[in-house]
C-alpha cells in the first residue's frame, strides 16, 4: 500500500474516532444537563439516529459512565428506562481562592459534597506558593476524608481572582493580589497527579449558576460576583464569552466615577472601589469619622454594617449609595450587553440582594435605557456562597463531557 493510501486510511480512522467522540459527547452532555432521559428522548434531543443512540448508550453503560435511573410509562408501549450520569463514576474537586480563605471541596458527579476544608489567608496579597500549598493540602485532606483515591479524582478546578489565561497550564494576572504572570497552573500541577484547571472566580460562579442555579434556561446572561472585589461572567448565545485573551468580564474595573476613589488595581474610580465590600467598609469608616464597622473579619464587618442601617444614618446612607453604584453598574451591563438575565452572587452580593433586591432593580431602572431594561430580569443567585468552588469543580466535569466520557483525552482514541 502506498504512503498516500496509508495517510488517507489514517485520516478516515481519525475522522471516525472524532465523530464517535463528538456523538458520545452530545449524548453525555444531554444526559448530564437535562437528565434523567430515556433513549427516545435522547434521539429527539440530539437528532442522532435511534441506532446510534442505542449503540453509544450501550458503551456508556458498559463503561459505568451512565447508569439506569428508573423508568417512565410510554404511550402504549413498554416503560422507557431513564438514564443518568453515574454519580459514583468518579469524583471532582473544586477550590476557591478567596480574599480571606482557601476553600476546597470534593464532589461526586451529581455535584453532591463529599468533603470540605477551609484554610485562612492572612494577607490580602498572598504569595502564590502559599496559595498552592493551601490548595494541595486541601485536596489531600478532602480525598482522605471521603476515602477517595487520587486516581478516582477526574480533576481539580481552582477559582482565583484576576485574568486567567488557561484553564490548563494557567497563567494568572491579578493586580489586586500583586500577581503578575504567575504560572499557577504549572505550580499546582507539579504537586499532584490529579489534572488541574484554573479559571477566574466570577467565571466559575457563572458556570455553576448557569448549569444548576438562577441562570438555567437563559441564553444571554451576566452573572455578577460581589465580594471583597467585583467581577462578572458573560454568557452570549448560551456560551461563555471570554474575549480575545480571557479577560472579558472585568466589570469591577470599569470606571464609574472619573477621578474617583483609588481602586486596589491601581486605577481610580472603578466600580469595585465603591461597591466591593472592601470599598464599602472603607467608605463607611471615612464617613464615620474613622470608626470602622465592628467585626473580626471583612464578612462579619459587612454584615454588621448592614445591621447598623436601622440605627445609624451614616450606615444607611453608605448602603443606599452602594445600591445606587451597583444599580449604575448593572445599567451599564444592560446597555452594553442587552442580557435577558442578570444574576447577583458573591458573599457580599447575596447579603445585599437578600435585603435590597427591589431597590437594586429600581436603581438599575433609573440608569438603564428603557427598552433593554424592560427585557432583563435581575435575580439573586440560588447556590449560595459556595457556588464559586462548585463552579470550579465543573471544569473537570466539562472536560469529561467534551471527551465523551473518557477519563483521559486519549482513552477513546486508543479503542
PDB file of N, CA, C and O in Angstrom, residues 94-149:
ATOM      1  N   UNK A  94     -13.081  21.024  43.708  1.00  0.00           N
ATOM      2  CA  UNK A  94     -13.129  22.442  43.378  1.00  0.00           C
ATOM      3  C   UNK A  94     -12.526  23.253  44.506  1.00  0.00           C
ATOM      4  O   UNK A  94     -12.775  22.964  45.682  1.00  0.00           O
ATOM      5  N   UNK A  95     -11.736  24.256  44.165  1.00  0.00           N
ATOM      6  CA  UNK A  95     -11.113  25.116  45.174  1.00  0.00           C
ATOM      7  C   UNK A  95     -11.402  26.569  44.862  1.00  0.00           C
ATOM      8  O   UNK A  95     -11.319  26.989  43.707  1.00  0.00           O
ATOM      9  N   UNK A  96     -11.735  27.333  45.885  1.00  0.00           N
ATOM     10  CA  UNK A  96     -11.924  28.769  45.759  1.00  0.00           C
ATOM     11  C   UNK A  96     -10.835  29.483  46.535  1.00  0.00           C
ATOM     12  O   UNK A  96     -10.707  29.297  47.748  1.00  0.00           O
ATOM     13  N   UNK A  97     -10.037  30.278  45.840  1.00  0.00           N
ATOM     14  CA  UNK A  97      -9.043  31.116  46.498  1.00  0.00           C
ATOM     15  C   UNK A  97      -9.689  32.479  46.720  1.00  0.00           C
ATOM     16  O   UNK A  97      -9.767  33.301  45.807  1.00  0.00           O
ATOM     17  N   UNK A  98     -10.224  32.698  47.928  1.00  0.00           N
ATOM     18  CA  UNK A  98     -10.929  33.926  48.239  1.00  0.00           C
ATOM     19  C   UNK A  98     -10.029  34.978  48.844  1.00  0.00           C
ATOM     20  O   UNK A  98      -8.805  34.815  48.924  1.00  0.00           O
ATOM     21  N   UNK A  99     -10.650  36.059  49.295  1.00  0.00           N
ATOM     22  CA  UNK A  99      -9.880  37.165  49.860  1.00  0.00           C
ATOM     23  C   UNK A  99      -9.316  36.822  51.229  1.00  0.00           C
ATOM     24  O   UNK A  99      -8.266  37.315  51.620  1.00  0.00           O
ATOM     25  N   UNK A 100     -10.027  35.958  51.982  1.00  0.00           N
ATOM     26  CA  UNK A 100      -9.619  35.661  53.351  1.00  0.00           C
ATOM     27  C   UNK A 100      -9.382  34.180  53.611  1.00  0.00           C
ATOM     28  O   UNK A 100      -8.961  33.818  54.708  1.00  0.00           O
ATOM     29  N   UNK A 101      -9.648  33.334  52.596  1.00  0.00           N
ATOM     30  CA  UNK A 101      -9.537  31.891  52.855  1.00  0.00           C
ATOM     31  C   UNK A 101      -9.411  31.127  51.554  1.00  0.00           C
ATOM     32  O   UNK A 101      -9.733  31.635  50.471  1.00  0.00           O
ATOM     33  N   UNK A 102      -8.940  29.886  51.699  1.00  0.00           N
ATOM     34  CA  UNK A 102      -8.972  28.915  50.605  1.00  0.00           C
ATOM     35  C   UNK A 102      -9.944  27.821  51.011  1.00  0.00           C
ATOM     36  O   UNK A 102      -9.828  27.243  52.098  1.00  0.00           O
ATOM     37  N   UNK A 103     -10.902  27.559  50.137  1.00  0.00           N
ATOM     38  CA  UNK A 103     -11.908  26.534  50.390  1.00  0.00           C
ATOM     39  C   UNK A 103     -11.764  25.449  49.334  1.00  0.00           C
ATOM     40  O   UNK A 103     -11.712  25.747  48.139  1.00  0.00           O
ATOM     41  N   UNK A 104     -11.680  24.196  49.777  1.00  0.00           N
ATOM     42  CA  UNK A 104     -11.550  23.064  48.857  1.00  0.00           C
ATOM     43  C   UNK A 104     -12.674  22.074  49.158  1.00  0.00           C
ATOM     44  O   UNK A 104     -12.918  21.734  50.325  1.00  0.00           O
ATOM     45  N   UNK A 105     -13.364  21.635  48.099  1.00  0.00           N
ATOM     46  CA  UNK A 105     -14.464  20.687  48.263  1.00  0.00           C
ATOM     47  C   UNK A 105     -14.313  19.533  47.279  1.00  0.00           C
ATOM     48  O   UNK A 105     -13.796  19.714  46.179  1.00  0.00           O
ATOM     49  N   UNK A 106     -14.797  18.382  47.696  1.00  0.00           N
ATOM     50  CA  UNK A 106     -14.826  17.190  46.834  1.00  0.00           C
ATOM     51  C   UNK A 106     -16.277  16.833  46.571  1.00  0.00           C
ATOM     52  O   UNK A 106     -17.101  16.827  47.491  1.00  0.00           O
ATOM     53  N   UNK A 107     -16.586  16.548  45.304  1.00  0.00           N
ATOM     54  CA  UNK A 107     -17.955  16.243  44.890  1.00  0.00           C
ATOM     55  C   UNK A 107     -17.997  14.915  44.141  1.00  0.00           C
ATOM     56  O   UNK A 107     -17.004  14.502  43.523  1.00  0.00           O
ATOM     57  N   UNK A 108     -19.185  14.270  44.137  1.00  0.00           N
ATOM     58  CA  UNK A 108     -19.410  13.194  43.176  1.00  0.00           C
ATOM     59  C   UNK A 108     -19.928  13.837  41.888  1.00  0.00           C
ATOM     60  O   UNK A 108     -20.046  15.065  41.797  1.00  0.00           O
ATOM     61  N   UNK A 109     -20.246  13.040  40.885  1.00  0.00           N
ATOM     62  CA  UNK A 109     -20.652  13.622  39.600  1.00  0.00           C
ATOM     63  C   UNK A 109     -22.075  14.169  39.608  1.00  0.00           C
ATOM     64  O   UNK A 109     -22.479  14.817  38.637  1.00  0.00           O
ATOM     65  N   UNK A 110     -22.821  13.925  40.681  1.00  0.00           N
ATOM     66  CA  UNK A 110     -24.110  14.596  40.852  1.00  0.00           C
ATOM     67  C   UNK A 110     -23.925  15.918  41.582  1.00  0.00           C
ATOM     68  O   UNK A 110     -24.898  16.587  41.915  1.00  0.00           O
ATOM     69  N   UNK A 111     -22.662  16.288  41.821  1.00  0.00           N
ATOM     70  CA  UNK A 111     -22.260  17.522  42.497  1.00  0.00           C
ATOM     71  C   UNK A 111     -22.769  17.581  43.933  1.00  0.00           C
ATOM     72  O   UNK A 111     -23.062  18.643  44.474  1.00  0.00           O
ATOM     73  N   UNK A 112     -22.850  16.408  44.551  1.00  0.00           N
ATOM     74  CA  UNK A 112     -23.113  16.332  45.981  1.00  0.00           C
ATOM     75  C   UNK A 112     -21.782  16.406  46.724  1.00  0.00           C
ATOM     76  O   UNK A 112     -20.818  15.731  46.356  1.00  0.00           O
ATOM     77  N   UNK A 113     -21.729  17.215  47.769  1.00  0.00           N
ATOM     78  CA  UNK A 113     -20.479  17.425  48.500  1.00  0.00           C
ATOM     79  C   UNK A 113     -20.115  16.171  49.289  1.00  0.00           C
ATOM     80  O   UNK A 113     -20.928  15.634  50.047  1.00  0.00           O
ATOM     81  N   UNK A 114     -18.874  15.719  49.103  1.00  0.00           N
ATOM     82  CA  UNK A 114     -18.350  14.573  49.840  1.00  0.00           C
ATOM     83  C   UNK A 114     -17.477  15.001  51.012  1.00  0.00           C
ATOM     84  O   UNK A 114     -17.428  14.310  52.037  1.00  0.00           O
ATOM     85  N   UNK A 115     -16.775  16.117  50.876  1.00  0.00           N
ATOM     86  CA  UNK A 115     -15.906  16.603  51.951  1.00  0.00           C
ATOM     87  C   UNK A 115     -15.544  18.060  51.675  1.00  0.00           C
ATOM     88  O   UNK A 115     -15.487  18.489  50.514  1.00  0.00           O
ATOM     89  N   UNK A 116     -15.281  18.821  52.745  1.00  0.00           N
ATOM     90  CA  UNK A 116     -14.953  20.238  52.636  1.00  0.00           C
ATOM     91  C   UNK A 116     -13.904  20.614  53.665  1.00  0.00           C
ATOM     92  O   UNK A 116     -13.958  20.148  54.809  1.00  0.00           O
ATOM     93  N   UNK A 117     -12.939  21.457  53.271  1.00  0.00           N
ATOM     94  CA  UNK A 117     -11.986  22.038  54.219  1.00  0.00           C
ATOM     95  C   UNK A 117     -11.771  23.508  53.870  1.00  0.00           C
ATOM     96  O   UNK A 117     -11.973  23.918  52.726  1.00  0.00           O
ATOM     97  N   UNK A 118     -11.387  24.282  54.879  1.00  0.00           N
ATOM     98  CA  UNK A 118     -11.066  25.696  54.681  1.00  0.00           C
ATOM     99  C   UNK A 118      -9.781  26.042  55.427  1.00  0.00           C
ATOM    100  O   UNK A 118      -9.528  25.505  56.508  1.00  0.00           O
ATOM    101  N   UNK A 119      -8.988  26.924  54.821  1.00  0.00           N
ATOM    102  CA  UNK A 119      -7.774  27.420  55.460  1.00  0.00           C
ATOM    103  C   UNK A 119      -7.761  28.939  55.351  1.00  0.00           C
ATOM    104  O   UNK A 119      -8.055  29.483  54.284  1.00  0.00           O
ATOM    105  N   UNK A 120      -7.417  29.627  56.440  1.00  0.00           N
ATOM    106  CA  UNK A 120      -7.395  31.093  56.379  1.00  0.00           C
ATOM    107  C   UNK A 120      -6.211  31.616  55.578  1.00  0.00           C
ATOM    108  O   UNK A 120      -5.164  30.970  55.492  1.00  0.00           O
ATOM    109  N   UNK A 121      -6.396  32.789  54.980  1.00  0.00           N
ATOM    110  CA  UNK A 121      -5.308  33.532  54.343  1.00  0.00           C
ATOM    111  C   UNK A 121      -5.206  34.863  55.078  1.00  0.00           C
ATOM    112  O   UNK A 121      -6.167  35.632  55.109  1.00  0.00           O
ATOM    113  N   UNK A 122      -4.070  35.134  55.657  1.00  0.00           N
ATOM    114  CA  UNK A 122      -3.919  36.321  56.492  1.00  0.00           C
ATOM    115  C   UNK A 122      -3.660  37.586  55.677  1.00  0.00           C
ATOM    116  O   UNK A 122      -4.053  38.680  56.065  1.00  0.00           O
ATOM    117  N   UNK A 123      -2.992  37.435  54.536  1.00  0.00           N
ATOM    118  CA  UNK A 123      -2.585  38.605  53.763  1.00  0.00           C
ATOM    119  C   UNK A 123      -3.520  38.825  52.578  1.00  0.00           C
ATOM    120  O   UNK A 123      -3.946  37.865  51.927  1.00  0.00           O
ATOM    121  N   UNK A 124      -3.857  40.101  52.269  1.00  0.00           N
ATOM    122  CA  UNK A 124      -4.668  40.372  51.075  1.00  0.00           C
ATOM    123  C   UNK A 124      -3.888  40.168  49.777  1.00  0.00           C
ATOM    124  O   UNK A 124      -4.483  40.127  48.699  1.00  0.00           O
ATOM    125  N   UNK A 125      -2.555  40.048  49.896  1.00  0.00           N
ATOM    126  CA  UNK A 125      -1.712  39.787  48.721  1.00  0.00           C
ATOM    127  C   UNK A 125      -0.832  38.579  49.005  1.00  0.00           C
ATOM    128  O   UNK A 125       0.385  38.701  49.174  1.00  0.00           O
ATOM    129  N   UNK A 126      -1.427  37.375  49.079  1.00  0.00           N
ATOM    130  CA  UNK A 126      -0.660  36.187  49.465  1.00  0.00           C
ATOM    131  C   UNK A 126       0.346  35.780  48.397  1.00  0.00           C
ATOM    132  O   UNK A 126       0.131  36.009  47.200  1.00  0.00           O
ATOM    133  N   UNK A 127       1.429  35.178  48.841  1.00  0.00           N
ATOM    134  CA  UNK A 127       2.404  34.629  47.902  1.00  0.00           C
ATOM    135  C   UNK A 127       1.770  33.465  47.138  1.00  0.00           C
ATOM    136  O   UNK A 127       1.059  32.641  47.734  1.00  0.00           O
ATOM    137  N   UNK A 128       2.013  33.357  45.833  1.00  0.00           N
ATOM    138  CA  UNK A 128       1.449  32.235  45.075  1.00  0.00           C
ATOM    139  C   UNK A 128       1.812  30.879  45.669  1.00  0.00           C
ATOM    140  O   UNK A 128       0.983  29.959  45.661  1.00  0.00           O
ATOM    141  N   UNK A 129       3.019  30.752  46.192  1.00  0.00           N
ATOM    142  CA  UNK A 129       3.440  29.468  46.765  1.00  0.00           C
ATOM    143  C   UNK A 129       2.588  29.085  47.968  1.00  0.00           C
ATOM    144  O   UNK A 129       2.296  27.905  48.184  1.00  0.00           O
ATOM    145  N   UNK A 130       2.150  30.085  48.754  1.00  0.00           N
ATOM    146  CA  UNK A 130       1.280  29.813  49.895  1.00  0.00           C
ATOM    147  C   UNK A 130      -0.076  29.307  49.413  1.00  0.00           C
ATOM    148  O   UNK A 130      -0.620  28.338  49.967  1.00  0.00           O
ATOM    149  N   UNK A 131      -0.619  29.951  48.381  1.00  0.00           N
ATOM    150  CA  UNK A 131      -1.896  29.517  47.826  1.00  0.00           C
ATOM    151  C   UNK A 131      -1.796  28.094  47.292  1.00  0.00           C
ATOM    152  O   UNK A 131      -2.675  27.255  47.528  1.00  0.00           O
ATOM    153  N   UNK A 132      -0.718  27.798  46.586  1.00  0.00           N
ATOM    154  CA  UNK A 132      -0.509  26.443  46.055  1.00  0.00           C
ATOM    155  C   UNK A 132      -0.478  25.434  47.194  1.00  0.00           C
ATOM    156  O   UNK A 132      -1.125  24.371  47.121  1.00  0.00           O
ATOM    157  N   UNK A 133       0.267  25.732  48.255  1.00  0.00           N
ATOM    158  CA  UNK A 133       0.348  24.815  49.399  1.00  0.00           C
ATOM    159  C   UNK A 133      -1.020  24.579  50.022  1.00  0.00           C
ATOM    160  O   UNK A 133      -1.381  23.441  50.347  1.00  0.00           O
ATOM    161  N   UNK A 134      -1.802  25.648  50.180  1.00  0.00           N
ATOM    162  CA  UNK A 134      -3.128  25.513  50.791  1.00  0.00           C
ATOM    163  C   UNK A 134      -4.063  24.669  49.919  1.00  0.00           C
ATOM    164  O   UNK A 134      -4.804  23.818  50.411  1.00  0.00           O
ATOM    165  N   UNK A 135      -4.050  24.915  48.612  1.00  0.00           N
ATOM    166  CA  UNK A 135      -4.936  24.173  47.718  1.00  0.00           C
ATOM    167  C   UNK A 135      -4.569  22.687  47.703  1.00  0.00           C
ATOM    168  O   UNK A 135      -5.447  21.815  47.814  1.00  0.00           O
ATOM    169  N   UNK A 136      -3.286  22.388  47.582  1.00  0.00           N
ATOM    170  CA  UNK A 136      -2.864  20.987  47.530  1.00  0.00           C
ATOM    171  C   UNK A 136      -3.079  20.288  48.866  1.00  0.00           C
ATOM    172  O   UNK A 136      -3.443  19.104  48.906  1.00  0.00           O
ATOM    173  N   UNK A 137      -2.860  21.014  49.947  1.00  0.00           N
ATOM    174  CA  UNK A 137      -3.155  20.471  51.267  1.00  0.00           C
ATOM    175  C   UNK A 137      -4.639  20.143  51.386  1.00  0.00           C
ATOM    176  O   UNK A 137      -5.033  19.091  51.904  1.00  0.00           O
ATOM    177  N   UNK A 138      -5.481  21.059  50.876  1.00  0.00           N
ATOM    178  CA  UNK A 138      -6.914  20.831  50.908  1.00  0.00           C
ATOM    179  C   UNK A 138      -7.338  19.645  50.063  1.00  0.00           C
ATOM    180  O   UNK A 138      -8.209  18.860  50.466  1.00  0.00           O
ATOM    181  N   UNK A 139      -6.731  19.488  48.888  1.00  0.00           N
ATOM    182  CA  UNK A 139      -7.045  18.344  48.035  1.00  0.00           C
ATOM    183  C   UNK A 139      -6.717  17.032  48.739  1.00  0.00           C
ATOM    184  O   UNK A 139      -7.512  16.085  48.724  1.00  0.00           O
ATOM    185  N   UNK A 140      -5.552  16.977  49.384  1.00  0.00           N
ATOM    186  CA  UNK A 140      -5.173  15.764  50.111  1.00  0.00           C
ATOM    187  C   UNK A 140      -6.133  15.491  51.264  1.00  0.00           C
ATOM    188  O   UNK A 140      -6.506  14.334  51.527  1.00  0.00           O
ATOM    189  N   UNK A 141      -6.567  16.561  51.932  1.00  0.00           N
ATOM    190  CA  UNK A 141      -7.444  16.397  53.087  1.00  0.00           C
ATOM    191  C   UNK A 141      -8.841  15.925  52.690  1.00  0.00           C
ATOM    192  O   UNK A 141      -9.395  15.009  53.305  1.00  0.00           O
ATOM    193  N   UNK A 142      -9.426  16.515  51.646  1.00  0.00           N
ATOM    194  CA  UNK A 142     -10.797  16.120  51.286  1.00  0.00           C
ATOM    195  C   UNK A 142     -10.840  14.705  50.712  1.00  0.00           C
ATOM    196  O   UNK A 142     -11.801  13.968  50.957  1.00  0.00           O
ATOM    197  N   UNK A 143      -9.819  14.318  49.968  1.00  0.00           N
ATOM    198  CA  UNK A 143      -9.815  12.941  49.455  1.00  0.00           C
ATOM    199  C   UNK A 143      -9.638  11.945  50.592  1.00  0.00           C
ATOM    200  O   UNK A 143     -10.251  10.872  50.586  1.00  0.00           O
ATOM    201  N   UNK A 144      -8.827  12.308  51.585  1.00  0.00           N
ATOM    202  CA  UNK A 144      -8.653  11.420  52.740  1.00  0.00           C
ATOM    203  C   UNK A 144      -9.950  11.327  53.543  1.00  0.00           C
ATOM    204  O   UNK A 144     -10.361  10.232  53.961  1.00  0.00           O
ATOM    205  N   UNK A 145     -10.617  12.471  53.755  1.00  0.00           N
ATOM    206  CA  UNK A 145     -11.887  12.467  54.494  1.00  0.00           C
ATOM    207  C   UNK A 145     -12.927  11.580  53.827  1.00  0.00           C
ATOM    208  O   UNK A 145     -13.674  10.862  54.485  1.00  0.00           O
ATOM    209  N   UNK A 146     -12.985  11.651  52.498  1.00  0.00           N
ATOM    210  CA  UNK A 146     -14.011  10.912  51.752  1.00  0.00           C
ATOM    211  C   UNK A 146     -13.585   9.489  51.422  1.00  0.00           C
ATOM    212  O   UNK A 146     -14.388   8.717  50.896  1.00  0.00           O
ATOM    213  N   UNK A 147     -12.328   9.145  51.703  1.00  0.00           N
ATOM    214  CA  UNK A 147     -11.829   7.822  51.363  1.00  0.00           C
ATOM    215  C   UNK A 147     -11.736   7.580  49.873  1.00  0.00           C
ATOM    216  O   UNK A 147     -11.970   6.470  49.392  1.00  0.00           O
ATOM    217  N   UNK A 148     -11.387   8.623  49.132  1.00  0.00           N
ATOM    218  CA  UNK A 148     -11.293   8.549  47.674  1.00  0.00           C
ATOM    219  C   UNK A 148      -9.830   8.570  47.256  1.00  0.00           C
ATOM    220  O   UNK A 148      -9.078   9.455  47.673  1.00  0.00           O
ATOM    221  N   UNK A 149      -9.429   7.611  46.436  1.00  0.00           N
ATOM    222  CA  UNK A 149      -8.055   7.572  45.941  1.00  0.00           C
ATOM    223  C   UNK A 149      -7.854   8.665  44.888  1.00  0.00           C
ATOM    224  O   UNK A 149      -8.778   8.988  44.137  1.00  0.00           O
TER     225      UNK A 149
END
